[in-house]
Coordinates of N, CA and C in Angstrom, one line a residue:
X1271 N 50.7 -45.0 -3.6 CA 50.8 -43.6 -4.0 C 49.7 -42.8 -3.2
X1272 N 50.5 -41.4 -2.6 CA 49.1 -41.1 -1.9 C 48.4 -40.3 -2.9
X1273 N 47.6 -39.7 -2.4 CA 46.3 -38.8 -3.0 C 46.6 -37.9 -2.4
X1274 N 47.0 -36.5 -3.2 CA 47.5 -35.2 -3.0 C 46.4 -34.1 -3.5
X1275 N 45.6 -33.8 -2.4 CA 44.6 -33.0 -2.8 C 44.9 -31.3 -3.7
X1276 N 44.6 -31.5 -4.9 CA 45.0 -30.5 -6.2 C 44.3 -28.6 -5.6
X1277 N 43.7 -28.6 -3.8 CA 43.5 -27.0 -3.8 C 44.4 -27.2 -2.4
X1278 N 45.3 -27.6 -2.4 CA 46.2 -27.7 -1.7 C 47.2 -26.2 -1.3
X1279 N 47.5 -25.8 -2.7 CA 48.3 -24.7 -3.0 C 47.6 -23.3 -2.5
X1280 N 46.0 -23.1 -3.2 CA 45.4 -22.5 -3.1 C 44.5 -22.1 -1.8
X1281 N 44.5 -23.5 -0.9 CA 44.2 -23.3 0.7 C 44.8 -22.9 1.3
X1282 N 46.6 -23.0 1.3 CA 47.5 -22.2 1.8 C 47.5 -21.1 1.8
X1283 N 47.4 -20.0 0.5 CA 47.4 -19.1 0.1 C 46.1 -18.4 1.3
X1284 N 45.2 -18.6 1.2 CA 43.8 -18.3 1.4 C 43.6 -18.3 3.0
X1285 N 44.0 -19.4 3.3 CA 44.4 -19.6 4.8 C 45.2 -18.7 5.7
X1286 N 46.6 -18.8 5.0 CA 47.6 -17.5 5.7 C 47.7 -16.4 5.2
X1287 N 46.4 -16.0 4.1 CA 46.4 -14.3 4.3 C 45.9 -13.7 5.2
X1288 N 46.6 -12.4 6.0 CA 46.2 -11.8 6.6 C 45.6 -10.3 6.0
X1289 N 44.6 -9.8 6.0 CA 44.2 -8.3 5.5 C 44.3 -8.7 3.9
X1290 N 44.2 -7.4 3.4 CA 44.0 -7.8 2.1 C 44.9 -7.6 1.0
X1291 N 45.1 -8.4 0.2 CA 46.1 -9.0 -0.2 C 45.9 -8.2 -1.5
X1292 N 47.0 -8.5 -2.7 CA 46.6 -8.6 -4.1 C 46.4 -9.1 -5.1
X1293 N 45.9 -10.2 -4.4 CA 45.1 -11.2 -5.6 C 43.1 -11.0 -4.7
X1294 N 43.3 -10.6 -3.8 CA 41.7 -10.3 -3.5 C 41.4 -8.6 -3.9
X1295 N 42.5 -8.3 -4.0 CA 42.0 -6.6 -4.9 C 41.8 -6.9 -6.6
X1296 N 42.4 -8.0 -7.0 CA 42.2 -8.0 -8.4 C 41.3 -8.8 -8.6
X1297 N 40.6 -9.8 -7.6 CA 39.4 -10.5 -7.4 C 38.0 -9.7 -7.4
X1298 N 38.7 -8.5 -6.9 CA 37.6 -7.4 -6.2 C 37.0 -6.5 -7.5
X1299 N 38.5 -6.0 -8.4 CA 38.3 -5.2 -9.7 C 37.9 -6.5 -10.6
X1300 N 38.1 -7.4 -10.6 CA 37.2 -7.9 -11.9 C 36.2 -8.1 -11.9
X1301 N 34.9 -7.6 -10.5 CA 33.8 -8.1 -10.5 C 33.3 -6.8 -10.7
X1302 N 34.4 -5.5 -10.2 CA 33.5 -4.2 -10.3 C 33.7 -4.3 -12.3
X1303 N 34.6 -4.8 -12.7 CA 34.5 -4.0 -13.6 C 33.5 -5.2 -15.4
X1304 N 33.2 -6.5 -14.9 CA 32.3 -6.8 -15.1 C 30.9 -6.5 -14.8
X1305 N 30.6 -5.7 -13.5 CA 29.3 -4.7 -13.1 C 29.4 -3.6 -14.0
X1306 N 29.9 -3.1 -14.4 CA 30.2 -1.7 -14.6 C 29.2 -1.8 -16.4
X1307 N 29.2 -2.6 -16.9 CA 28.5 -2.1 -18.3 C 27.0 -2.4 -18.1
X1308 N 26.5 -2.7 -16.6 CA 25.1 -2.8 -16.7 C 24.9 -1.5 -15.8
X1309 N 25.6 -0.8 -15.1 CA 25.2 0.2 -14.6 C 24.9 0.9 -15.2
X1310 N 24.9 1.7 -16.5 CA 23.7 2.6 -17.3 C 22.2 1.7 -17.1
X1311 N 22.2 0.8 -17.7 CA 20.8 0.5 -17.9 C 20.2 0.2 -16.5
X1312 N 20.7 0.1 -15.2 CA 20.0 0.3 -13.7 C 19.7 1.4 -13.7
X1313 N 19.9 2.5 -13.9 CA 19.9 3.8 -14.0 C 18.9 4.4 -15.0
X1314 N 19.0 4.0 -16.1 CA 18.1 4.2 -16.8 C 16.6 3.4 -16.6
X1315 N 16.7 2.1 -16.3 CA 15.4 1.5 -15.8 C 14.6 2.3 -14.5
X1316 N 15.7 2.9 -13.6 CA 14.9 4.1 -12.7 C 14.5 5.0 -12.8
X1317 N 14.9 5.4 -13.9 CA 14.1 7.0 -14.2 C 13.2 6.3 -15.1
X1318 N 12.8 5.1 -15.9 CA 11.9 5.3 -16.5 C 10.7 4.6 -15.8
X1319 N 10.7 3.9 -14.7 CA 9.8 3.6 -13.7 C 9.2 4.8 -13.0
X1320 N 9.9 6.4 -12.9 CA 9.7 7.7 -12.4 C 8.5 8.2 -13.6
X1321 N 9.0 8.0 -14.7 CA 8.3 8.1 -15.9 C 6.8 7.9 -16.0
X1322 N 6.8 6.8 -15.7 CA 5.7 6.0 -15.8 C 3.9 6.4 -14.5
X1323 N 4.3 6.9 -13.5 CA 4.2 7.3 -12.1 C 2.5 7.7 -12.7
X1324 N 2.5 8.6 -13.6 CA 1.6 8.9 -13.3 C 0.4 8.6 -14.3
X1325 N 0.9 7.6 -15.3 CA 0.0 6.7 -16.4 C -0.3 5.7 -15.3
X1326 N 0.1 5.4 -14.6 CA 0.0 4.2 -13.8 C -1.1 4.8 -12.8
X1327 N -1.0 5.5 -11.9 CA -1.8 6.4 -11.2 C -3.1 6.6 -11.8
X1328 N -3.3 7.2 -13.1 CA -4.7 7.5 -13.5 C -5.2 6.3 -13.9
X1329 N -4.1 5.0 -14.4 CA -5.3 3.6 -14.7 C -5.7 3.0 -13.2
X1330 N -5.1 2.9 -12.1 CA -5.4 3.3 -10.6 C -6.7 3.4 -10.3
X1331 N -6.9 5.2 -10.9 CA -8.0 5.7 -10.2 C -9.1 5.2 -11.4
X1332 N -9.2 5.4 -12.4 CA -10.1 4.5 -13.4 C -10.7 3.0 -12.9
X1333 N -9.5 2.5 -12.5 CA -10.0 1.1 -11.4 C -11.2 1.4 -10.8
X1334 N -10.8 2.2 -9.8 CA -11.7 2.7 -8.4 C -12.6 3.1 -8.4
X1335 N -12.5 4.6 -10.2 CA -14.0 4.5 -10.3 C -15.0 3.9 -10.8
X1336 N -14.2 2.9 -11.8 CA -15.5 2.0 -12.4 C -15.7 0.9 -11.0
X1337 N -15.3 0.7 -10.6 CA -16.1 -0.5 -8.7 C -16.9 0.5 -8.6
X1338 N -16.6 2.0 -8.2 CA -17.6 2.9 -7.3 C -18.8 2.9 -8.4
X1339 N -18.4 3.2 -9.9 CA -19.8 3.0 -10.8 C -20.1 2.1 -10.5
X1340 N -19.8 0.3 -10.5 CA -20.7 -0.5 -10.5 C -21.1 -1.0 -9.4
X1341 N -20.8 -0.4 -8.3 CA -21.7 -0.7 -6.8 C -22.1 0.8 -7.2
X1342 N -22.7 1.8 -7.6 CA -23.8 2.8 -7.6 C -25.3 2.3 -8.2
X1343 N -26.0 2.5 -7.3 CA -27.6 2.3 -7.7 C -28.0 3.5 -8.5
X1344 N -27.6 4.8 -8.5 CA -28.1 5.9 -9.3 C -26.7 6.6 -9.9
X1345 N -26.3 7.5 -11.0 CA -25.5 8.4 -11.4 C -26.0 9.7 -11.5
X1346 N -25.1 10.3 -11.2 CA -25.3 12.1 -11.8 C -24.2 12.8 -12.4
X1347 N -24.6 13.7 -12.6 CA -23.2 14.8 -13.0 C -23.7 16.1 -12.8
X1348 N -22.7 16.5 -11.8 CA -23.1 17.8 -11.5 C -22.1 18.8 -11.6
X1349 N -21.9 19.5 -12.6 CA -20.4 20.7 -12.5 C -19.5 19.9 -12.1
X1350 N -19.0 19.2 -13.7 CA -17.7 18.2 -13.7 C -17.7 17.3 -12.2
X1351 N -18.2 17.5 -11.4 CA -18.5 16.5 -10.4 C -19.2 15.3 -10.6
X1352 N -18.7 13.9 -10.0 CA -19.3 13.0 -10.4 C -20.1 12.4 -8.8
X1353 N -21.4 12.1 -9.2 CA -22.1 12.0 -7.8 C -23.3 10.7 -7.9
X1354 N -22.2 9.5 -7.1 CA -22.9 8.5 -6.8 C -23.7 7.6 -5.8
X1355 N -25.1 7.5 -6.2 CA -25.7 7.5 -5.0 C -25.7 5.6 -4.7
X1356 N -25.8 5.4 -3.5 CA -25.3 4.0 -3.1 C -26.0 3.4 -2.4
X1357 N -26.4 2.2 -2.3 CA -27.7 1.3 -1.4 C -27.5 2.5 0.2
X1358 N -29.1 3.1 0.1 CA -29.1 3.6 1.7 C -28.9 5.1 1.6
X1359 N -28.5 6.1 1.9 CA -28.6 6.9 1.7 C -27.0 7.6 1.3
X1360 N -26.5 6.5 1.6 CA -24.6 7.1 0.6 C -24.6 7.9 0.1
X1361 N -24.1 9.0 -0.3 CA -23.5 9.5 -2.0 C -22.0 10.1 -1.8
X1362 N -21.8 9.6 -2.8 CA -20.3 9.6 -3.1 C -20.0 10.5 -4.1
X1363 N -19.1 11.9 -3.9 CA -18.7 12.7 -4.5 C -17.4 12.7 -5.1
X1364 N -17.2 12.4 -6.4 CA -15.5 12.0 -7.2 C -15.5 13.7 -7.7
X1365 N -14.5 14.5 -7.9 CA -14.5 16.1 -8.4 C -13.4 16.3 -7.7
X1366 N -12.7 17.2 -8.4 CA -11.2 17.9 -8.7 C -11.6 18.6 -7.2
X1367 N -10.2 18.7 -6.4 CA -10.3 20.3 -5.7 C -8.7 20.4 -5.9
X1368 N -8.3 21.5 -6.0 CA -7.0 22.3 -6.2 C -6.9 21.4 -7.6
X1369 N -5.2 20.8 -7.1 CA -4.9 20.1 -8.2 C -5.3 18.6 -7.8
X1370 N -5.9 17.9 -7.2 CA -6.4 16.5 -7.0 C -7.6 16.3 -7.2
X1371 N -8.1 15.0 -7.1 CA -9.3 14.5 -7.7 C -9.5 13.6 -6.4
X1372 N -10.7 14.3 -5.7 CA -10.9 13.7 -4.1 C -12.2 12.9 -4.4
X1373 N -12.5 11.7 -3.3 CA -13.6 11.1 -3.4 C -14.1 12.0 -1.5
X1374 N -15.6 12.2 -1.5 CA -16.2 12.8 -0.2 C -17.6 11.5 -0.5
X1375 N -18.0 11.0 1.0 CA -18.8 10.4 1.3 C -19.8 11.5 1.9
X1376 N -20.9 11.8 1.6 CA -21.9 12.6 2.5 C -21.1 14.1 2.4
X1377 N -20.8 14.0 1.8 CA -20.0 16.3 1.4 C -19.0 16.1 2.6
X1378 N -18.8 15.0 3.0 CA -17.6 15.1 4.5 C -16.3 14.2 3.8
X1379 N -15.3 14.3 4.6 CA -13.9 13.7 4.2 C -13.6 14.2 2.9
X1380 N -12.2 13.7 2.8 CA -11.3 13.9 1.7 C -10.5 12.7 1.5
X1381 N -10.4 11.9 0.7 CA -9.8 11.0 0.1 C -9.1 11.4 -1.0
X1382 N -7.9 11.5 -1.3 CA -7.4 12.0 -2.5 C -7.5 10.4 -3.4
X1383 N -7.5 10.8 -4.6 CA -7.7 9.1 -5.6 C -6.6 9.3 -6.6
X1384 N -6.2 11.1 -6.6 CA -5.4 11.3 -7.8 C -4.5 12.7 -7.5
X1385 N -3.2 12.6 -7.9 CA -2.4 13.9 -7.7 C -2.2 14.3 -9.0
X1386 N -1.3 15.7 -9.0 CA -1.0 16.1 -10.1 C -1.6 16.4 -11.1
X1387 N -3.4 17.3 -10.9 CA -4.5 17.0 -12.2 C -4.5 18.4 -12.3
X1388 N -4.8 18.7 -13.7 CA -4.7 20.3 -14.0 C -6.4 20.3 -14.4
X1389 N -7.1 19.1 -15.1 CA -8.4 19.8 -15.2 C -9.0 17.9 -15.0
X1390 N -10.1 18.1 -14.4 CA -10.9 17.3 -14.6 C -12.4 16.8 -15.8
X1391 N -12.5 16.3 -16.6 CA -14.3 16.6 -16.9 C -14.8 15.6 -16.6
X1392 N -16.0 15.2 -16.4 CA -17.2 14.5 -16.5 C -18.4 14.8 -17.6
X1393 N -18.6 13.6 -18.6 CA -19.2 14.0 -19.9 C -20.5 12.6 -19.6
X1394 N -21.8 13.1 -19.5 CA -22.8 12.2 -20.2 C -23.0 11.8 -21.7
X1395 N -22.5 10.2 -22.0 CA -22.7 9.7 -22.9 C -24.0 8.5 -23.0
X1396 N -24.2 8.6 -24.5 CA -26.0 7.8 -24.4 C -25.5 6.4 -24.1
X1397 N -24.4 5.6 -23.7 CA -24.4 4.8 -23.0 C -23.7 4.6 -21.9
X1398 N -23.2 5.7 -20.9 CA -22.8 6.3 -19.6 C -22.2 7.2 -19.6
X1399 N -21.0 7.2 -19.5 CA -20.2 8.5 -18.9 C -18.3 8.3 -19.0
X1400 N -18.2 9.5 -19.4 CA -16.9 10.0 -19.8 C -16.4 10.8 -19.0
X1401 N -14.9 10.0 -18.4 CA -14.3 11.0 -17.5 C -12.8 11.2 -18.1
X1402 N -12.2 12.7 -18.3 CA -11.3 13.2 -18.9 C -10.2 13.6 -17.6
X1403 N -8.9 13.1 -18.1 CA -8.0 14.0 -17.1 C -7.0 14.7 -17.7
X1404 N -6.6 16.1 -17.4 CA -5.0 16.2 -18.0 C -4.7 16.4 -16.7
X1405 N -3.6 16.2 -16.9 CA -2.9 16.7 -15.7 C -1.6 17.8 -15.9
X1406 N -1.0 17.4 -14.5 CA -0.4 19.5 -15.1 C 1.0 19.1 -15.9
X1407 N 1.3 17.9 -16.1 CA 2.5 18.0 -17.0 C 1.9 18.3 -18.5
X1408 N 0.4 18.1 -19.0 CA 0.0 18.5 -20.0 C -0.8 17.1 -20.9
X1409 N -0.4 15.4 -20.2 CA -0.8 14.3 -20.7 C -2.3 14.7 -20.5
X1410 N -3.1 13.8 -21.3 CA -4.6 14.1 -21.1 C -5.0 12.5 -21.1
X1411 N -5.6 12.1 -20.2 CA -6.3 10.5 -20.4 C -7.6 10.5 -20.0
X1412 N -8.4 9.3 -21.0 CA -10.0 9.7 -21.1 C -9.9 8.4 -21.3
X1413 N -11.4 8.0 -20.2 CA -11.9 6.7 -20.2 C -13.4 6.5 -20.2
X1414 N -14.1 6.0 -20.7 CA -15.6 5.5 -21.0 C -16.2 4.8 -20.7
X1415 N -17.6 4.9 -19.4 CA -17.4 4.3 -18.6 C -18.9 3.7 -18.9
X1416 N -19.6 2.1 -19.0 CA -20.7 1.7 -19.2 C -21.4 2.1 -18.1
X1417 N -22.8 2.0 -18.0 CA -23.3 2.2 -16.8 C -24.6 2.3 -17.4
X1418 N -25.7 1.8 -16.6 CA -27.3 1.6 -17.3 C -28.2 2.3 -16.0
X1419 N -28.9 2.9 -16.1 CA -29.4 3.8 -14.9 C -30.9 3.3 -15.1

């Protein structure tokens, strides 16, 4: 008895199609239309990643300033400006211009650290310093920063 290979039928098929047929158009709709109930939630997971942009952004710059506080040898606060002085003659200027929150080495450059800020503060607390942001959609985030002088 021989052995009659059982995709026999279906290699034929597959083999002598030319262009596209109607069993690969209904091969084609059942995959769109198995896709099709996760498309909302792709959609929605990207706007809410858009969402997110700018909570993400100020824990960011909170990062950067507590390194810049804990490599500072001295702190100040000068008119919501924050001014850190650094082995050697460094100082490092964090403070709002327009709507951003720029870092300046020596009163020179512009490094932006933060977009989108409607106000800045800088607050001395008796065990370091408080820095406030709203920004212009209206969120406000405040972080408290240790620091021993």
């Amino acid at each position: 008895m021989k052995n009659k290979a059982p995709n026999r039928f279906v290699y034929t098929i597959l083999q002598g199609s030319e262009g596209f047929t109607f069993l690969t158009m209904l091969f084609a709709l059942c995959i769109l239309f198995l896709m099709l109930p996760f498309i909302p939630f792709l959609f929605r997971s990207l706007s809410e990643s858009e969402d997110h942009y700018q909570e993400l952004a100020t824990r960011q710059f909170f990062f950067f300033t507590a390194d810049e506080i804990f490599q500072a040898n001295r702190i100040a606060i000068q008119n919501d400006e924050l001014v850190l002085h650094h082995a050697g003659s460094e100082t490092v200027h964090i403070s709002q211009y327009g709507n951003v929150v720029r870092r300046q080495v020596l009163g020179k450059g512009h490094e932006i650290l933060l977009r989108d800020v409607a106000d800045f503060q800088v607050a001395k607390l008796a065990h370091g310093i408080s820095v406030s942001i709203t920004t212009t959609e209206g969120e406000t985030y405040e972080k408290a920063f240790s620091c021993y002088e």
